[in-house]
Amino acid sequence: MRIVLASSEAVPFSKTGGLADVASALPKALALLGHEVVLITPYYPRILAAKNGSTPAIEPTGGEVSIRIAGRTVTARILRSSLPGSSVTVYLIDQPGYFDRPGLYVDGGQDFSDNCERFTFFSRAVLEAARVLNLQADIFHANDWQTGLVPALLKAEYQTQPGFAHAAAVFTIHNMAFQGQYWHWDMLLTGLDWKYFNWRQMEFFGNLNLLKTGIVFSDVITTVSPTYAREIQTSEFGCGLHGVLSSRRDDLVGILNGCDTEDWNPATDPLIPRNYDFQTVFEGKAVCKAHLQRQFGLPERASAPLIGSISRITSQKGFDLIVASAPRLAELDLQMVFLGTGDKAYEQKLQSLAASYPDKIAVCIGYDEALSHLIEAGADLYLMPSQFEPCGLNQMYSLIYGTPPIVRAVGGLADSVVDANEENLGQGIANGFTFYESDSEVLFRQVCRAMGLMLDRRTWAQLVRTGMERDWSWRRSAAQYVRTYDRALQKRAGGVE
Ligand code: ADP
Ligand code: GLC
């Protein structure tokens, strides 16, 4: 199958969150299954220049796209690269006016005022590049609101062109909370007919809604865990689009993300001071833990349970619960380390907690790939009490690194973490700690429960090894995507209704 995957961010070229991880790991896994995959993403020169670590070579193709937008014609060069260690070709859309900026979507806490125009341009560029390069795709796989117009443009404009007639559109929702909503006049930017601006298609309470557009025009919709696929059909999690999603429930599939197990493997990870596997986990983690404590300036105490967190510091990730329970947690014999950036109010709260409890709590505000690996390896427990979590990657990295997670049982957290209750422990399937109530007292009790279980060395070893043993790679999820693509093609051909 020929698949074009469109994403506004992709490792190792750009990243603000899990979407970038998925946009590069899924194509690689699909290529290993024998499919021809091309990734199309914007070229952000300033982000690349600021990045640590190597980037694959990027060269011009000589091709370009010219797009009518906002009353003018805007041109972009098409650059070519590849995903490291794979046969996946990457086309980067080089339009400096839109993408040569200090951030992907935001600068100094403010969304760029022309984001609708930038990603309308990018969505059009995906289809135009496919035409110019004669990609003959079977599937256009768009992701999140930034590429929500791709399915609509395919259906409304490109399907009549040679090379596009049989192509199907698949749209993946990584987060319902970001919908790309703009005022109605931005409909003009899309170049699509006003007839699509109605409550069944692109309009949402008077605004243009690009996430809704992606959902409505795709043959099949996926989201990144089975539980989230159910949750988003309810008013609690659907962010206003639960009705749209339930009306498409027969075309909505939840597929749990995998992990890039080459980057995230404690046995080979070059970013941690001692590699370890299933058998040597406790010796290895002891060395990593001491290193982590030194790095964060915490006392080097092997016996104090060390809890880690790497995250966008936002309410989605449960920071209201974390900061509310932290002072009580700090009274216990434990340590906590936080790495992340996000809402200034939570960042300040964490920093003042670190100042009040210097031997217990340490915070690094920033984005640091190497430190994130050290935390996964050196912590005893991982904390992720998200309000909602479409999939979540760090709980899976934690499981791979033998660091049982404490999570709220929502979305992908519910689909990957199995609670250490008696029944699950008895069956040998428990790998962490789950709770549901969004309550700081409950979170406090869960941490106490986890610390209690750490004292039972045999049970603890079983819990750690159960998490490490499971296959968290993309292999299985990629096979599910292939089945989904097949379904979309059948639907497009009129075989499924
Ligand atoms: P989301 O996309 O909602 O932020 P995910 O769990 O899917 O959450 O993915 C987050 C990704 O970003 C993970 O790969 C995580 O390791 C990484 N990450 C988040 N914050 C940081 C940080 N401050 N430093 C390094 N990596 C980070
Ligand atoms: C989003 C979600 C996160 C998910 C990621 C990749 O950013 O918040 O839960 O893991 O996308 O699918």
mmCIF file of N, CA and C and ligand atoms in Angstrom, residues 15-19 21 175 264 310-312 316-317 339-341 366-369 372 384 389 392-394 397, ligand 1:
data_model
loop_
_atom_site.group_PDB
_atom_site.id
_atom_site.type_symbol
_atom_site.label_atom_id
_atom_site.label_comp_id
_atom_site.label_asym_id
_atom_site.label_seq_id
_atom_site.Cartn_x
_atom_site.Cartn_y
_atom_site.Cartn_z
ATOM 1 N N LYS A 15 9.405 18.821 17.326
ATOM 2 C CA LYS A 15 8.567 18.115 18.308
ATOM 3 C C LYS A 15 8.058 19.064 19.371
ATOM 4 N N THR A 16 6.745 19.022 19.624
ATOM 5 C CA THR A 16 6.239 19.655 20.846
ATOM 6 C C THR A 16 5.606 18.620 21.753
ATOM 7 N N GLY A 17 5.297 17.442 21.227
ATOM 8 C CA GLY A 17 4.650 16.429 22.063
ATOM 9 C C GLY A 17 4.621 15.086 21.366
ATOM 10 N N GLY A 18 3.747 14.212 21.869
ATOM 11 C CA GLY A 18 3.705 12.821 21.404
ATOM 12 C C GLY A 18 3.391 12.670 19.921
ATOM 13 N N LEU A 19 2.669 13.640 19.343
ATOM 14 C CA LEU A 19 2.362 13.569 17.910
ATOM 15 C C LEU A 19 3.641 13.380 17.082
ATOM 16 N N ASP A 21 6.437 12.001 17.985
ATOM 17 C CA ASP A 21 6.954 10.632 18.159
ATOM 18 C C ASP A 21 6.186 9.671 17.261
ATOM 19 N N ASN A 175 -5.649 14.569 20.165
ATOM 20 C CA ASN A 175 -6.107 15.312 21.343
ATOM 21 C C ASN A 175 -7.319 16.160 20.971
ATOM 22 N N TRP A 264 13.924 3.919 23.001
ATOM 23 C CA TRP A 264 13.552 3.686 24.395
ATOM 24 C C TRP A 264 13.779 2.219 24.742
ATOM 25 N N ILE A 310 7.869 13.595 33.643
ATOM 26 C CA ILE A 310 8.375 14.330 32.467
ATOM 27 C C ILE A 310 7.130 14.713 31.699
ATOM 28 N N SER A 311 6.889 16.022 31.542
ATOM 29 C CA SER A 311 5.563 16.318 31.017
ATOM 30 C C SER A 311 5.413 17.763 30.591
ATOM 31 N N ARG A 312 4.434 18.004 29.736
ATOM 32 C CA ARG A 312 3.942 19.357 29.610
ATOM 33 C C ARG A 312 3.309 19.656 30.967
ATOM 34 N N GLN A 316 -4.100 19.330 31.876
ATOM 35 C CA GLN A 316 -4.367 18.017 31.252
ATOM 36 C C GLN A 316 -3.571 16.917 31.955
ATOM 37 N N LYS A 317 -2.334 17.248 32.307
ATOM 38 C CA LYS A 317 -1.444 16.229 32.864
ATOM 39 C C LYS A 317 -1.611 16.052 34.377
ATOM 40 N N LEU A 339 10.440 17.242 35.319
ATOM 41 C CA LEU A 339 11.042 17.878 34.149
ATOM 42 C C LEU A 339 9.912 18.297 33.224
ATOM 43 N N GLY A 340 9.896 19.573 32.834
ATOM 44 C CA GLY A 340 8.865 19.979 31.883
ATOM 45 C C GLY A 340 8.739 21.481 31.759
ATOM 46 N N THR A 341 7.847 21.867 30.859
ATOM 47 C CA THR A 341 7.496 23.283 30.712
ATOM 48 C C THR A 341 5.992 23.349 30.472
ATOM 49 N N GLY A 366 12.182 23.053 31.573
ATOM 50 C CA GLY A 366 12.859 23.043 30.269
ATOM 51 C C GLY A 366 12.537 21.767 29.535
ATOM 52 N N TYR A 367 13.146 21.654 28.364
ATOM 53 C CA TYR A 367 12.937 20.473 27.546
ATOM 54 C C TYR A 367 14.284 19.802 27.393
ATOM 55 N N ASP A 368 14.422 18.568 27.832
ATOM 56 C CA ASP A 368 15.731 17.929 27.848
ATOM 57 C C ASP A 368 15.587 16.433 27.597
ATOM 58 N N GLU A 369 15.900 16.057 26.365
ATOM 59 C CA GLU A 369 15.755 14.665 25.931
ATOM 60 C C GLU A 369 16.588 13.707 26.807
ATOM 61 N N SER A 372 15.296 13.261 30.222
ATOM 62 C CA SER A 372 14.052 12.484 30.257
ATOM 63 C C SER A 372 14.365 10.985 30.281
ATOM 64 N N MET A 384 1.623 10.141 36.720
ATOM 65 C CA MET A 384 0.920 10.700 35.558
ATOM 66 C C MET A 384 -0.597 10.697 35.832
ATOM 67 N N GLU A 389 -6.241 11.640 28.892
ATOM 68 C CA GLU A 389 -4.991 11.264 28.204
ATOM 69 C C GLU A 389 -5.299 10.394 26.999
ATOM 70 N N GLY A 392 -0.785 8.889 25.704
ATOM 71 C CA GLY A 392 0.284 9.047 26.686
ATOM 72 C C GLY A 392 1.412 8.105 26.316
ATOM 73 N N LEU A 393 2.616 8.627 26.306
ATOM 74 C CA LEU A 393 3.761 7.785 25.957
ATOM 75 C C LEU A 393 4.618 7.499 27.183
ATOM 76 N N ASN A 394 4.714 8.484 28.092
ATOM 77 C CA ASN A 394 5.670 8.296 29.182
ATOM 78 C C ASN A 394 5.328 7.156 30.127
ATOM 79 N N TYR A 397 6.952 4.320 28.338
ATOM 80 C CA TYR A 397 8.414 4.351 28.503
ATOM 81 C C TYR A 397 8.768 3.870 29.915
HETATM 82 P P1 ADP B 1 1.633 14.939 25.007
HETATM 83 O O1 ADP B 1 1.832 14.725 23.550
HETATM 84 O O2 ADP B 1 0.212 15.091 25.414
HETATM 85 O O3 ADP B 1 2.486 16.021 25.574
HETATM 86 P P2 ADP B 1 2.759 12.249 25.332
HETATM 87 O O4 ADP B 1 2.956 11.443 26.567
HETATM 88 O O5 ADP B 1 2.068 11.593 24.212
HETATM 89 O O6 ADP B 1 2.087 13.604 25.773
HETATM 90 O O7 ADP B 1 4.164 12.654 24.715
HETATM 91 C C1 ADP B 1 5.032 13.544 25.294
HETATM 92 C C2 ADP B 1 6.404 13.347 24.672
HETATM 93 O O8 ADP B 1 7.183 14.510 24.894
HETATM 94 C C3 ADP B 1 7.165 12.193 25.264
HETATM 95 O O9 ADP B 1 8.039 11.642 24.304
HETATM 96 C C4 ADP B 1 7.965 12.883 26.389
HETATM 97 O O10 ADP B 1 9.109 12.163 26.761
HETATM 98 C C5 ADP B 1 8.305 14.187 25.735
HETATM 99 N N1 ADP B 1 8.492 15.315 26.654
HETATM 100 C C6 ADP B 1 7.540 16.085 27.216
HETATM 101 N N2 ADP B 1 8.092 17.059 27.956
HETATM 102 C C7 ADP B 1 9.422 16.886 27.875
HETATM 103 C C8 ADP B 1 10.549 17.579 28.432
HETATM 104 N N3 ADP B 1 10.390 18.641 29.217
HETATM 105 N N4 ADP B 1 11.782 17.152 28.111
HETATM 106 C C9 ADP B 1 11.950 16.071 27.304
HETATM 107 N N5 ADP B 1 10.938 15.375 26.767
HETATM 108 C C10 ADP B 1 9.694 15.776 27.041
#
